[in-house]
């Protein structure tokens, strides 16, 4: 089983700079914390699971060498990407993580986890993460486990019509469709483009879940969401 976790340690948005609440963007490595937590738990519990974890890591900052909107960049897979929005950076490193994992390890199951889009928060609030997969059995397993652990996910569509939103005139794909709708879905379709049509791939967009209000502080804190659910899913697989 292969896991990929988004590890953006701080996200300014780059040249498409964030306007509000940038001080919370130290939480943008929440996907990485979940997969690292899962591999530690599985090791400590001595579960008989062959697990590979990939954590692509970066910081999204602004300087003279920053990626610019309109740039075309390469990727690990060899596919080219037109950068429409520099604040859609997490999917760029996840694309490389997924392609690397698939090429080097050929996992039976491939799962990526990320604090990826504000659109997932708009769709589900802070009650659930968004789950994307073509595999019905994997979806059912995540749903049942999330109800048991209280770390909820809800399945969203991956219809092919959404992929057309990511078509580029000058590259193989663009990183953002530029519309205020279906942002979590089009981000998932972007990632799917780099999975080499893996039959058992799942993507979790948990932007609202890993960092939020709690009784343990005056402001937002890490919630601990994710590792328990992930370990339970992997154990059942």
Short mmCIF file of the C-alpha atoms (twelve columns), coordinates in Angstrom:
data_MODEL
# 
_entry.id   MODEL 
# 
loop_
_atom_site.group_PDB 
_atom_site.id 
_atom_site.type_symbol 
_atom_site.label_atom_id 
_atom_site.label_alt_id 
_atom_site.label_comp_id 
_atom_site.label_asym_id 
_atom_site.label_seq_id 
_atom_site.Cartn_x 
_atom_site.Cartn_y 
_atom_site.Cartn_z 
_atom_site.pdbx_PDB_model_num 
ATOM 1   C CA . UNK A 1   0.000   0.000  0.000   1 
ATOM 2   C CA . UNK A 2   1.341   3.442  -0.894  1 
ATOM 3   C CA . UNK A 3   0.451   6.712  0.822   1 
ATOM 4   C CA . UNK A 4   1.286   10.238 -0.334  1 
ATOM 5   C CA . UNK A 5   0.883   13.224 2.002   1 
ATOM 6   C CA . UNK A 6   1.073   16.881 1.029   1 
ATOM 7   C CA . UNK A 7   3.865   18.548 2.995   1 
ATOM 8   C CA . UNK A 8   3.636   22.285 2.276   1 
ATOM 9   C CA . UNK A 9   5.183   23.604 5.485   1 
ATOM 10  C CA . UNK A 10  4.012   27.167 4.798   1 
ATOM 11  C CA . UNK A 11  1.838   28.541 2.019   1 
ATOM 12  C CA . UNK A 12  1.743   32.244 1.153   1 
ATOM 13  C CA . UNK A 13  -0.058  31.470 -2.106  1 
ATOM 14  C CA . UNK A 14  3.006   32.580 -4.068  1 
ATOM 15  C CA . UNK A 15  2.430   35.417 -6.544  1 
ATOM 16  C CA . UNK A 16  -1.318  34.686 -6.285  1 
ATOM 17  C CA . UNK A 17  -0.893  35.702 -2.682  1 
ATOM 18  C CA . UNK A 18  -3.442  34.790 -0.028  1 
ATOM 19  C CA . UNK A 19  -5.424  37.729 1.304   1 
ATOM 20  C CA . UNK A 20  -6.922  36.315 4.490   1 
ATOM 21  C CA . UNK A 21  -5.735  34.142 7.376   1 
ATOM 22  C CA . UNK A 22  -2.259  33.465 5.999   1 
ATOM 23  C CA . UNK A 23  -0.996  32.896 9.537   1 
ATOM 24  C CA . UNK A 24  -2.900  29.601 9.568   1 
ATOM 25  C CA . UNK A 25  -0.960  28.303 6.572   1 
ATOM 26  C CA . UNK A 26  1.533   26.461 8.746   1 
ATOM 27  C CA . UNK A 27  -1.229  23.824 8.744   1 
ATOM 28  C CA . UNK A 28  -0.801  23.106 5.024   1 
ATOM 29  C CA . UNK A 29  1.273   20.004 5.802   1 
ATOM 30  C CA . UNK A 30  -1.732  18.244 7.369   1 
ATOM 31  C CA . UNK A 31  -1.718  15.480 4.760   1 
ATOM 32  C CA . UNK A 32  1.918   14.731 5.554   1 
ATOM 33  C CA . UNK A 33  1.184   14.509 9.282   1 
ATOM 34  C CA . UNK A 34  -1.578  11.960 8.640   1 
ATOM 35  C CA . UNK A 35  0.539   9.604  6.524   1 
ATOM 36  C CA . UNK A 36  3.557   9.949  8.829   1 
ATOM 37  C CA . UNK A 37  1.288   9.288  11.813  1 
ATOM 38  C CA . UNK A 38  -0.122  6.235  10.055  1 
ATOM 39  C CA . UNK A 39  3.269   4.692  9.275   1 
ATOM 40  C CA . UNK A 40  4.433   5.234  12.869  1 
ATOM 41  C CA . UNK A 41  1.267   3.680  14.289  1 
ATOM 42  C CA . UNK A 42  1.500   0.680  11.954  1 
ATOM 43  C CA . UNK A 43  5.139   0.148  12.942  1 
ATOM 44  C CA . UNK A 44  4.369   0.409  16.667  1 
ATOM 45  C CA . UNK A 45  1.393   -1.966 16.348  1 
ATOM 46  C CA . UNK A 46  3.523   -4.353 14.240  1 
ATOM 47  C CA . UNK A 47  0.735   -4.737 11.697  1 
ATOM 48  C CA . UNK A 48  1.575   -7.042 8.742   1 
ATOM 49  C CA . UNK A 49  1.262   -4.312 6.114   1 
ATOM 50  C CA . UNK A 50  3.856   -3.510 3.461   1 
ATOM 51  C CA . UNK A 51  3.532   0.263  3.502   1 
ATOM 52  C CA . UNK A 52  5.431   2.891  1.522   1 
ATOM 53  C CA . UNK A 53  4.941   6.550  2.454   1 
ATOM 54  C CA . UNK A 54  5.954   9.448  0.209   1 
ATOM 55  C CA . UNK A 55  5.947   13.006 1.580   1 
ATOM 56  C CA . UNK A 56  6.714   15.658 -1.057  1 
ATOM 57  C CA . UNK A 57  7.701   18.768 0.862   1 
ATOM 58  C CA . UNK A 58  8.071   22.434 -0.023  1 
ATOM 59  C CA . UNK A 59  7.290   25.974 1.071   1 
ATOM 60  C CA . UNK A 60  5.260   28.246 -1.199  1 
ATOM 61  C CA . UNK A 61  6.910   31.662 -0.978  1 
ATOM 62  C CA . UNK A 62  7.417   34.795 -3.047  1 
ATOM 63  C CA . UNK A 63  10.804  35.845 -4.423  1 
ATOM 64  C CA . UNK A 64  12.501  36.671 -7.715  1 
ATOM 65  C CA . UNK A 65  12.645  33.010 -8.751  1 
ATOM 66  C CA . UNK A 66  9.029   32.177 -7.870  1 
ATOM 67  C CA . UNK A 67  6.840   30.367 -10.387 1 
ATOM 68  C CA . UNK A 68  4.627   32.842 -12.253 1 
ATOM 69  C CA . UNK A 69  1.050   32.468 -13.509 1 
ATOM 70  C CA . UNK A 70  1.316   31.424 -17.144 1 
ATOM 71  C CA . UNK A 71  4.533   29.430 -16.680 1 
ATOM 72  C CA . UNK A 72  4.719   25.913 -18.094 1 
ATOM 73  C CA . UNK A 73  6.635   23.540 -15.855 1 
ATOM 74  C CA . UNK A 74  7.704   19.913 -16.085 1 
ATOM 75  C CA . UNK A 75  6.816   17.087 -13.728 1 
ATOM 76  C CA . UNK A 76  8.253   13.777 -12.554 1 
ATOM 77  C CA . UNK A 77  5.918   11.921 -14.929 1 
ATOM 78  C CA . UNK A 78  7.228   13.884 -17.924 1 
ATOM 79  C CA . UNK A 79  3.875   15.603 -18.428 1 
ATOM 80  C CA . UNK A 80  3.827   19.414 -18.676 1 
ATOM 81  C CA . UNK A 81  1.689   21.677 -16.497 1 
ATOM 82  C CA . UNK A 82  0.464   25.199 -17.222 1 
ATOM 83  C CA . UNK A 83  0.423   27.125 -13.937 1 
ATOM 84  C CA . UNK A 84  -2.752  29.212 -13.868 1 
ATOM 85  C CA . UNK A 85  -2.656  29.928 -10.131 1 
ATOM 86  C CA . UNK A 86  0.437   29.697 -7.933  1 
ATOM 87  C CA . UNK A 87  -1.807  29.062 -4.914  1 
ATOM 88  C CA . UNK A 88  -2.692  25.676 -6.442  1 
ATOM 89  C CA . UNK A 89  0.766   24.443 -5.483  1 
ATOM 90  C CA . UNK A 90  -0.057  21.417 -3.361  1 
ATOM 91  C CA . UNK A 91  -1.365  19.445 -6.318  1 
ATOM 92  C CA . UNK A 92  1.934   20.022 -8.141  1 
ATOM 93  C CA . UNK A 93  3.988   18.227 -5.505  1 
ATOM 94  C CA . UNK A 94  1.298   15.564 -5.018  1 
ATOM 95  C CA . UNK A 95  1.365   14.855 -8.760  1 
ATOM 96  C CA . UNK A 96  5.100   14.163 -8.504  1 
ATOM 97  C CA . UNK A 97  4.617   12.087 -5.348  1 
ATOM 98  C CA . UNK A 98  1.932   9.929  -6.971  1 
ATOM 99  C CA . UNK A 99  3.914   9.441  -10.178 1 
ATOM 100 C CA . UNK A 100 7.065   8.544  -8.220  1 
ATOM 101 C CA . UNK A 101 5.242   6.108  -5.933  1 
ATOM 102 C CA . UNK A 102 3.563   4.374  -8.846  1 
ATOM 103 C CA . UNK A 103 6.708   4.130  -10.971 1 
ATOM 104 C CA . UNK A 104 9.070   2.971  -8.228  1 
ATOM 105 C CA . UNK A 105 6.853   0.744  -6.056  1 
ATOM 106 C CA . UNK A 106 3.739   -0.263 -8.066  1 
ATOM 107 C CA . UNK A 107 1.472   -0.388 -4.977  1 
ATOM 108 C CA . UNK A 108 -1.756  -2.414 -5.023  1 
ATOM 109 C CA . UNK A 109 -3.554  0.504  -3.354  1 
ATOM 110 C CA . UNK A 110 -2.528  4.160  -3.654  1 
ATOM 111 C CA . UNK A 111 -3.965  6.874  -1.378  1 
ATOM 112 C CA . UNK A 112 -3.071  10.562 -1.216  1 
ATOM 113 C CA . UNK A 113 -4.073  12.940 1.563   1 
ATOM 114 C CA . UNK A 114 -3.944  16.729 1.447   1 
ATOM 115 C CA . UNK A 115 -5.242  20.006 2.813   1 
ATOM 116 C CA . UNK A 116 -5.903  20.792 -0.811  1 
ATOM 117 C CA . UNK A 117 -8.862  23.109 -1.504  1 
ATOM 118 C CA . UNK A 118 -11.069 25.668 0.154   1 
ATOM 119 C CA . UNK A 119 -13.787 24.329 -2.111  1 
ATOM 120 C CA . UNK A 120 -13.973 21.110 -0.095  1 
ATOM 121 C CA . UNK A 121 -14.619 23.269 2.978   1 
ATOM 122 C CA . UNK A 122 -17.386 25.129 1.142   1 
ATOM 123 C CA . UNK A 123 -18.975 21.805 0.173   1 
ATOM 124 C CA . UNK A 124 -18.743 19.935 3.480   1 
ATOM 125 C CA . UNK A 125 -17.845 22.480 6.150   1 
ATOM 126 C CA . UNK A 126 -15.827 21.155 9.062   1 
ATOM 127 C CA . UNK A 127 -17.825 17.949 9.424   1 
ATOM 128 C CA . UNK A 128 -16.100 15.729 6.854   1 
ATOM 129 C CA . UNK A 129 -13.233 15.441 4.433   1 
ATOM 130 C CA . UNK A 130 -13.902 14.890 0.729   1 
ATOM 131 C CA . UNK A 131 -13.164 11.424 -0.675  1 
ATOM 132 C CA . UNK A 132 -12.536 10.764 -4.359  1 
ATOM 133 C CA . UNK A 133 -12.121 7.288  -5.840  1 
ATOM 134 C CA . UNK A 134 -13.390 5.115  -8.684  1 
ATOM 135 C CA . UNK A 135 -13.173 2.033  -6.469  1 
ATOM 136 C CA . UNK A 136 -16.541 1.352  -4.804  1 
ATOM 137 C CA . UNK A 137 -15.132 -1.146 -2.300  1 
ATOM 138 C CA . UNK A 138 -12.428 1.303  -1.195  1 
ATOM 139 C CA . UNK A 139 -15.023 4.054  -0.871  1 
ATOM 140 C CA . UNK A 140 -17.277 1.860  1.256   1 
ATOM 141 C CA . UNK A 141 -14.355 0.875  3.462   1 
ATOM 142 C CA . UNK A 142 -13.414 4.520  4.063   1 
ATOM 143 C CA . UNK A 143 -17.017 5.474  4.790   1 
ATOM 144 C CA . UNK A 144 -17.609 2.657  7.276   1 
ATOM 145 C CA . UNK A 145 -14.312 3.295  9.037   1 
ATOM 146 C CA . UNK A 146 -14.849 7.040  9.206   1 
ATOM 147 C CA . UNK A 147 -18.253 6.541  10.824  1 
ATOM 148 C CA . UNK A 148 -16.684 4.210  13.388  1 
ATOM 149 C CA . UNK A 149 -13.744 6.466  14.243  1 
ATOM 150 C CA . UNK A 150 -15.689 9.723  14.005  1 
ATOM 151 C CA . UNK A 151 -13.146 11.004 11.440  1 
ATOM 152 C CA . UNK A 152 -15.660 11.414 8.665   1 
ATOM 153 C CA . UNK A 153 -15.282 11.462 4.886   1 
ATOM 154 C CA . UNK A 154 -17.885 11.876 2.160   1 
ATOM 155 C CA . UNK A 155 -17.543 10.618 -1.404  1 
ATOM 156 C CA . UNK A 156 -17.560 13.168 -4.221  1 
ATOM 157 C CA . UNK A 157 -17.835 12.503 -7.988  1 
ATOM 158 C CA . UNK A 158 -14.966 11.991 -10.417 1 
ATOM 159 C CA . UNK A 159 -16.974 12.252 -13.629 1 
ATOM 160 C CA . UNK A 160 -14.949 12.682 -16.792 1 
ATOM 161 C CA . UNK A 161 -16.754 15.908 -17.718 1 
ATOM 162 C CA . UNK A 162 -14.794 17.644 -14.953 1 
ATOM 163 C CA . UNK A 163 -11.475 16.677 -16.572 1 
ATOM 164 C CA . UNK A 164 -12.222 18.944 -19.541 1 
ATOM 165 C CA . UNK A 165 -12.052 21.915 -17.172 1 
ATOM 166 C CA . UNK A 166 -8.318  21.242 -16.808 1 
ATOM 167 C CA . UNK A 167 -7.488  21.217 -20.531 1 
ATOM 168 C CA . UNK A 168 -4.627  23.537 -21.524 1 
ATOM 169 C CA . UNK A 169 -3.782  25.010 -24.919 1 
ATOM 170 C CA . UNK A 170 -0.030  25.003 -24.238 1 
ATOM 171 C CA . UNK A 171 0.629   22.087 -21.867 1 
ATOM 172 C CA . UNK A 172 -0.649  18.600 -21.105 1 
ATOM 173 C CA . UNK A 173 -2.817  19.972 -18.295 1 
ATOM 174 C CA . UNK A 174 -3.337  23.166 -16.280 1 
ATOM 175 C CA . UNK A 175 -3.215  23.292 -12.504 1 
ATOM 176 C CA . UNK A 176 -6.422  25.306 -11.959 1 
ATOM 177 C CA . UNK A 177 -9.596  25.840 -13.943 1 
ATOM 178 C CA . UNK A 178 -10.053 29.431 -12.769 1 
ATOM 179 C CA . UNK A 179 -13.717 29.106 -11.779 1 
ATOM 180 C CA . UNK A 180 -15.387 29.527 -8.374  1 
ATOM 181 C CA . UNK A 181 -17.043 26.105 -8.545  1 
ATOM 182 C CA . UNK A 182 -16.163 22.396 -8.393  1 
ATOM 183 C CA . UNK A 183 -12.648 23.280 -7.233  1 
ATOM 184 C CA . UNK A 184 -12.185 20.166 -5.098  1 
ATOM 185 C CA . UNK A 185 -13.363 17.920 -7.942  1 
ATOM 186 C CA . UNK A 186 -11.189 19.508 -10.626 1 
ATOM 187 C CA . UNK A 187 -8.206  19.298 -8.255  1 
ATOM 188 C CA . UNK A 188 -8.909  15.578 -7.868  1 
ATOM 189 C CA . UNK A 189 -9.129  15.212 -11.659 1 
ATOM 190 C CA . UNK A 190 -5.748  16.944 -11.923 1 
ATOM 191 C CA . UNK A 191 -4.213  14.390 -9.539  1 
ATOM 192 C CA . UNK A 192 -5.909  11.517 -11.348 1 
ATOM 193 C CA . UNK A 193 -4.037  12.581 -14.499 1 
ATOM 194 C CA . UNK A 194 -0.774  11.583 -12.765 1 
ATOM 195 C CA . UNK A 195 -1.901  8.202  -11.358 1 
ATOM 196 C CA . UNK A 196 -1.430  6.363  -14.662 1 
ATOM 197 C CA . UNK A 197 -5.050  5.170  -14.328 1 
ATOM 198 C CA . UNK A 198 -4.304  3.228  -11.159 1 
ATOM 199 C CA . UNK A 199 -7.396  1.056  -10.460 1 
ATOM 200 C CA . UNK A 200 -7.292  1.425  -6.663  1 
ATOM 201 C CA . UNK A 201 -6.427  5.062  -6.065  1 
ATOM 202 C CA . UNK A 202 -8.156  7.324  -3.559  1 
ATOM 203 C CA . UNK A 203 -7.707  11.025 -2.845  1 
ATOM 204 C CA . UNK A 204 -8.664  12.680 0.445   1 
ATOM 205 C CA . UNK A 205 -9.121  16.463 0.578   1 
ATOM 206 C CA . UNK A 206 -9.180  17.198 4.299   1 
ATOM 207 C CA . UNK A 207 -8.616  20.970 4.305   1 
ATOM 208 C CA . UNK A 208 -11.153 21.720 7.054   1 
ATOM 209 C CA . UNK A 209 -10.425 18.750 9.255   1 
ATOM 210 C CA . UNK A 210 -6.827  18.813 10.484  1 
ATOM 211 C CA . UNK A 211 -6.760  22.331 11.913  1 
ATOM 212 C CA . UNK A 212 -9.663  23.917 13.763  1 
ATOM 213 C CA . UNK A 213 -11.176 25.251 16.946  1 
ATOM 214 C CA . UNK A 214 -10.824 23.095 20.044  1 
ATOM 215 C CA . UNK A 215 -11.244 23.387 23.820  1 
ATOM 216 C CA . UNK A 216 -7.452  23.179 24.200  1 
ATOM 217 C CA . UNK A 217 -6.591  26.665 22.959  1 
ATOM 218 C CA . UNK A 218 -7.912  30.130 22.189  1 
ATOM 219 C CA . UNK A 219 -7.387  29.838 18.445  1 
ATOM 220 C CA . UNK A 220 -7.161  27.027 15.892  1 
ATOM 221 C CA . UNK A 221 -5.172  23.922 16.776  1 
ATOM 222 C CA . UNK A 222 -4.209  20.600 15.261  1 
ATOM 223 C CA . UNK A 223 -7.197  18.276 15.694  1 
ATOM 224 C CA . UNK A 224 -5.505  14.881 15.365  1 
ATOM 225 C CA . UNK A 225 -7.823  13.961 12.498  1 
ATOM 226 C CA . UNK A 226 -6.749  11.222 10.138  1 
ATOM 227 C CA . UNK A 227 -4.158  8.709  11.386  1 
ATOM 228 C CA . UNK A 228 -6.661  6.532  13.289  1 
ATOM 229 C CA . UNK A 229 -9.002  6.364  10.297  1 
ATOM 230 C CA . UNK A 230 -6.119  5.643  7.924   1 
ATOM 231 C CA . UNK A 231 -4.681  2.835  10.064  1 
ATOM 232 C CA . UNK A 232 -8.136  1.279  10.433  1 
ATOM 233 C CA . UNK A 233 -8.672  1.386  6.648   1 
ATOM 234 C CA . UNK A 234 -5.253  -0.148 5.934   1 
ATOM 235 C CA . UNK A 235 -5.824  -2.856 8.539   1 
ATOM 236 C CA . UNK A 236 -9.136  -3.801 6.880   1 
ATOM 237 C CA . UNK A 237 -7.581  -3.769 3.408   1 
# 
